[in-house]
Coordinates of C-alpha atoms in Angstrom, one line a residue:
X87 CA -11.1 16.8 43.0
X88 CA -13.2 13.6 43.2
X89 CA -15.8 15.2 40.9
X90 CA -13.1 16.1 38.4
X91 CA -11.8 12.6 38.4
X92 CA -15.3 11.3 37.6
X93 CA -15.5 13.7 34.7
X94 CA -12.2 12.5 33.4
X95 CA -13.2 8.8 33.6
X96 CA -16.5 9.6 31.9
X97 CA -14.7 11.4 29.1
X98 CA -12.2 8.6 28.7
X99 CA -14.9 5.9 28.4
X100 CA -17.5 7.8 26.5
X101 CA -16.5 6.3 23.1
X102 CA -15.8 2.6 22.5
X103 CA -12.9 3.4 20.2
X104 CA -10.3 6.1 20.2
X105 CA -11.0 8.5 17.4
X106 CA -8.3 9.4 15.0
X107 CA -7.2 13.0 14.4
X108 CA -9.4 14.8 11.9
X109 CA -12.7 13.0 12.7
X110 CA -14.2 15.4 15.1
X111 CA -17.5 15.2 13.3
X112 CA -17.7 11.5 14.3
X113 CA -17.4 12.4 18.0
X114 CA -19.9 15.2 17.8
X115 CA -22.8 13.1 16.6
X116 CA -22.5 9.3 16.8
X117 CA -26.2 9.1 15.9
X118 CA -25.5 10.0 12.3
X119 CA -23.2 7.0 11.7
X120 CA -22.3 5.9 8.2
X121 CA -24.4 3.2 6.6
X122 CA -22.5 0.8 4.4
X123 CA -23.8 0.9 0.7
X124 CA -24.7 -2.4 -0.9
X125 CA -21.9 -4.0 -3.0
X126 CA -22.0 -3.4 -6.7
X127 CA -23.7 -6.1 -8.7
X128 CA -21.4 -8.4 -10.6
X129 CA -23.2 -7.7 -13.9
X130 CA -25.1 -4.5 -14.6
X131 CA -26.6 -4.8 -18.1
X132 CA -28.5 -1.5 -17.6
X133 CA -25.1 0.4 -17.6
X134 CA -24.7 -0.5 -21.3
X135 CA -27.7 1.8 -22.2
X136 CA -26.5 4.7 -20.1
X137 CA -24.6 7.6 -21.6
X138 CA -22.8 8.2 -18.3
X139 CA -21.3 4.7 -18.6
X140 CA -19.7 5.6 -22.0
X141 CA -18.8 9.1 -20.9
X142 CA -16.9 7.6 -18.0
X143 CA -15.0 5.2 -20.4
X144 CA -14.1 8.1 -22.7
X145 CA -12.8 10.0 -19.6
X146 CA -10.6 7.1 -18.7
X147 CA -9.3 6.9 -22.3
X148 CA -8.4 10.6 -22.5
X149 CA -6.9 10.6 -19.0
X150 CA -4.7 7.6 -19.7
X151 CA -3.7 9.1 -23.1
X152 CA -2.5 12.3 -21.5
X153 CA -0.8 10.3 -18.7
X154 CA 1.3 8.3 -21.1
X155 CA 2.0 11.3 -23.3
X156 CA 3.4 13.4 -20.5
X157 CA 5.3 10.7 -18.6
X158 CA 6.9 8.9 -21.5
X159 CA 8.2 12.1 -23.0
X160 CA 9.6 13.0 -19.5
X161 CA 11.4 9.6 -19.3
X162 CA 12.8 9.8 -22.8
X163 CA 14.0 13.4 -22.1
X164 CA 16.0 12.1 -19.1
X165 CA 17.4 9.2 -21.1
X166 CA 18.3 11.6 -24.0
X167 CA 20.3 14.0 -21.8
X168 CA 24.1 13.4 -21.8
X169 CA 24.4 14.7 -18.2
X170 CA 22.4 14.2 -15.1
X171 CA 23.0 17.8 -14.2
X172 CA 21.1 19.0 -17.3
X173 CA 18.0 16.9 -16.8
X174 CA 15.3 16.5 -14.2
X175 CA 16.6 13.1 -13.2
X176 CA 14.8 10.4 -11.3
X177 CA 13.1 13.0 -9.0
X178 CA 11.8 14.8 -12.1
X179 CA 10.4 11.6 -13.5
X180 CA 8.7 10.8 -10.2
X181 CA 7.2 14.3 -10.1
X182 CA 6.0 14.0 -13.7
X183 CA 4.1 10.7 -12.9
X184 CA 2.7 11.9 -9.6
X185 CA 1.8 15.4 -10.8
X186 CA 0.0 14.1 -13.8
X187 CA -1.9 11.6 -11.7
X188 CA -2.9 14.3 -9.3
X189 CA -4.2 16.6 -12.1
X190 CA -6.0 13.8 -13.9
X191 CA -7.6 12.2 -10.9
X192 CA -8.8 15.7 -9.8
X193 CA -10.2 16.3 -13.3
X194 CA -11.9 13.0 -13.9
X195 CA -12.9 11.8 -10.4
X196 CA -16.4 13.2 -10.8
X197 CA -17.0 11.4 -14.1
X198 CA -15.3 8.0 -13.9
X199 CA -13.7 7.9 -10.5
X200 CA -10.3 8.8 -12.1
X201 CA -8.8 5.3 -12.1
X202 CA -6.3 5.7 -15.0
X203 CA -4.9 2.3 -14.1
X204 CA -6.2 -1.2 -14.5
X205 CA -4.7 -2.2 -11.2
X206 CA -6.8 0.4 -9.4
X207 CA -9.9 -0.7 -11.3
X208 CA -9.1 -4.3 -10.4
X209 CA -8.7 -3.5 -6.7
X210 CA -12.0 -1.5 -6.6
X211 CA -13.8 -4.3 -8.4
X212 CA -12.6 -6.9 -5.9
X213 CA -13.9 -4.6 -3.1
X214 CA -17.3 -4.6 -5.0
X215 CA -17.1 -0.8 -5.6
X216 CA -18.0 -1.3 -9.3
X217 CA -19.4 -4.0 -11.5
X218 CA -17.5 -6.4 -13.7
X219 CA -19.2 -4.7 -16.7
X220 CA -17.7 -1.3 -15.8
X221 CA -14.3 -2.8 -14.7
X222 CA -13.7 -4.5 -18.0
X223 CA -14.9 -1.5 -20.0
X224 CA -12.5 0.8 -18.0
X225 CA -9.5 -1.5 -18.5
X226 CA -10.2 -1.7 -22.3
X227 CA -10.4 2.1 -22.5
X228 CA -7.4 2.7 -20.3
X229 CA -5.4 0.3 -22.5
X230 CA -6.5 2.0 -25.8
X231 CA -5.8 5.4 -24.3
X232 CA -2.3 4.3 -23.3
X233 CA -1.6 3.0 -26.7
X234 CA -2.6 6.3 -28.3
X235 CA -0.5 8.3 -25.9
X236 CA 2.6 6.2 -26.5
X237 CA 2.0 6.3 -30.3
X238 CA 1.8 10.1 -30.3
X239 CA 5.1 10.3 -28.5
X240 CA 6.7 7.9 -31.1
X241 CA 5.3 10.2 -33.8
X242 CA 6.9 13.3 -32.2
X243 CA 10.3 11.6 -31.5
X244 CA 10.4 9.7 -34.8
X245 CA 10.9 5.9 -34.8
X246 CA 14.7 6.0 -34.6
X247 CA 14.9 8.3 -31.6
X248 CA 12.1 6.5 -30.0
X249 CA 13.9 3.2 -30.2
X250 CA 17.3 4.6 -29.2
X251 CA 15.7 6.2 -26.1
X252 CA 14.0 3.0 -25.0
X253 CA 10.4 4.2 -25.6
X254 CA 9.7 4.5 -21.9
X255 CA 9.3 0.7 -21.7
X256 CA 9.6 -1.1 -18.3
X257 CA 12.1 -3.9 -17.7
X258 CA 13.9 -5.3 -14.7
X259 CA 17.2 -3.4 -14.3
X260 CA 20.5 -5.2 -14.6
X261 CA 21.6 -6.6 -11.2
X262 CA 18.1 -7.3 -10.0
X263 CA 16.4 -10.7 -10.2
X264 CA 12.9 -11.3 -11.5
X265 CA 11.8 -11.9 -7.9
X266 CA 13.1 -8.5 -6.9
X267 CA 11.2 -6.9 -9.8
X268 CA 8.0 -8.8 -8.9
X269 CA 8.3 -7.8 -5.3
X270 CA 8.8 -4.2 -6.1
X271 CA 5.7 -4.1 -8.3
X272 CA 3.6 -5.9 -5.7
X273 CA 4.6 -3.6 -2.9
X274 CA 4.5 -0.4 -5.0
X275 CA 1.0 -1.2 -6.2
X276 CA -0.1 -2.1 -2.7
X277 CA 1.0 1.4 -1.5
X278 CA -0.9 3.1 -4.4
X279 CA -4.2 1.1 -4.2
X280 CA -4.2 1.2 -0.4
X281 CA -3.9 5.0 -0.6
X282 CA -6.7 5.1 -3.2
X283 CA -9.0 3.1 -0.8
X284 CA -8.1 5.3 2.1
X285 CA -8.4 8.6 0.2
X286 CA -11.7 7.8 -1.4
X287 CA -13.4 5.9 1.5
X288 CA -17.0 6.9 1.5
X289 CA -17.2 6.6 5.3
X290 CA -14.5 9.2 5.8
X291 CA -16.1 11.4 3.1
X292 CA -19.4 11.3 5.0
X293 CA -17.8 12.4 8.2
X294 CA -15.0 14.7 7.0
X295 CA -16.1 17.1 4.3
X296 CA -12.5 18.0 3.3
X297 CA -11.7 14.4 2.3
X298 CA -13.2 14.3 -1.2
X299 CA -11.4 17.6 -2.1
X300 CA -8.0 16.4 -0.9
X301 CA -8.3 12.8 -2.3
X302 CA -6.1 13.4 -5.4
X303 CA -3.3 14.8 -3.3
X304 CA -2.3 11.7 -1.3
X305 CA -2.8 9.5 -4.4
X306 CA -0.3 11.7 -6.3
X307 CA 2.2 11.6 -3.4
X308 CA 1.9 7.8 -3.2
X309 CA 2.8 7.6 -6.9
X310 CA 5.7 10.0 -6.3
X311 CA 7.1 7.9 -3.4
X312 CA 6.7 4.6 -5.2
X313 CA 8.6 5.9 -8.2
X314 CA 11.5 7.1 -6.1
X315 CA 11.7 3.7 -4.5
X316 CA 11.3 1.5 -7.6
X317 CA 12.6 3.4 -10.7
X318 CA 16.1 1.9 -10.1
X319 CA 14.5 -1.6 -10.0
X320 CA 11.8 -1.8 -12.7
X321 CA 11.5 1.7 -14.0
X322 CA 8.2 1.6 -12.0
X323 CA 5.3 0.0 -13.6
X324 CA 2.4 -0.3 -11.0
X325 CA 0.1 0.4 -14.0
X326 CA -0.4 -2.5 -16.5
X327 CA -1.7 -0.2 -19.2
X328 CA 1.3 2.0 -19.0
X329 CA 3.7 -1.0 -19.2
X330 CA 1.8 -2.8 -21.9
X331 CA 1.4 0.1 -24.3
X332 CA 4.9 1.3 -24.0
X333 CA 6.1 -2.2 -24.8
X334 CA 3.7 -2.5 -27.7
X335 CA 4.8 0.7 -29.3
X336 CA 8.5 0.1 -28.5
X337 CA 8.3 -3.6 -29.4
X338 CA 11.8 -4.8 -28.7
X339 CA 12.6 -8.2 -27.2
X340 CA 14.0 -7.1 -23.9
X341 CA 10.8 -5.1 -23.2
X342 CA 8.8 -8.4 -23.4
X343 CA 11.2 -10.7 -21.6
X344 CA 9.9 -9.8 -18.1
X345 CA 6.6 -8.2 -19.1
X346 CA 4.5 -10.6 -17.1
X347 CA 5.9 -9.0 -13.9
X348 CA 4.2 -5.8 -14.8
X349 CA 0.8 -7.5 -14.8
X350 CA 1.1 -10.1 -12.1
X351 CA 2.8 -7.7 -9.7
X352 CA 0.3 -4.9 -9.9
X353 CA -2.7 -7.2 -9.8
X354 CA -1.4 -9.1 -6.7
X355 CA -0.7 -5.7 -5.0
X356 CA -4.1 -4.4 -5.8
X357 CA -5.8 -7.6 -4.5
X358 CA -3.8 -7.3 -1.2
X359 CA -4.8 -3.7 -0.8
X360 CA -8.5 -4.6 -1.4
X361 CA -8.3 -7.4 1.1
X362 CA -6.6 -5.3 3.7
X363 CA -9.1 -2.4 3.3
X364 CA -12.2 -4.6 3.3
X365 CA -11.3 -7.1 6.0
X366 CA -9.0 -5.3 8.3
X367 CA -9.7 -1.6 8.0
X368 CA -13.4 -1.7 7.4
X369 CA -14.1 -5.2 8.8
X370 CA -17.0 -5.5 6.5
X371 CA -17.3 -9.3 6.6
X372 CA -17.6 -9.2 10.4
X373 CA -20.3 -6.5 10.6
X374 CA -23.9 -7.4 11.5
X375 CA -26.2 -7.5 8.5
X376 CA -29.1 -6.4 10.6

């Protein structure tokens, strides 16, 4: 029994950290540890002469266009229905947003990374995952794609119906304060961007081959859960391009009254997620540079 006890002690102390479930590859070969890639340069002029750079921007434009088209039509369909029993309801809206994100992230991840959201792009930029050049280009293309998607919906619904049904624009619901709306957007975006960081972490991808394949799934579920929680408060923004472009096409005063919330909230949430991932989860500032 003494020999058995020694074996147990050896096994318990073999690794300096307890390994999470699903990382057996790490325990099998510690010698093949992951090496941190260098941070993206702040300015990358060479990108401007690369076709892949513009192809990625076009992918972001098309993905955000499709995202706005599907989700705003779903929201307006729910508003239009005279009875909750004859519509998909809040759960259906949440599934529309999450399912569309799942499909579009899966489709565009290999081209642009599948951001489809300026808050996601901003968070990844703060974590030095992409250059400022690319971040600005993505946000511009996402915004233009969102405008196009909302405009097509307005064309289908005709101006009168579009205005009567609210155009899918975000606003703080009656009975909630601006502070409540801002808090909901901050926490909702934190959940989303934190999930993006975790699902796309290159260190996990290097050790678990299934992670890149499954990445769109947790991101889609994060969108679903956030929508269930915050639709009653703000209609769920967590995506400044979605909120801005619905407001531009709808263009009514109440859609602009609290619009700042749908930019400030998501950007704060994205910044917190980036800070948490880089400093706490990956501890990059504390790692030896040797």
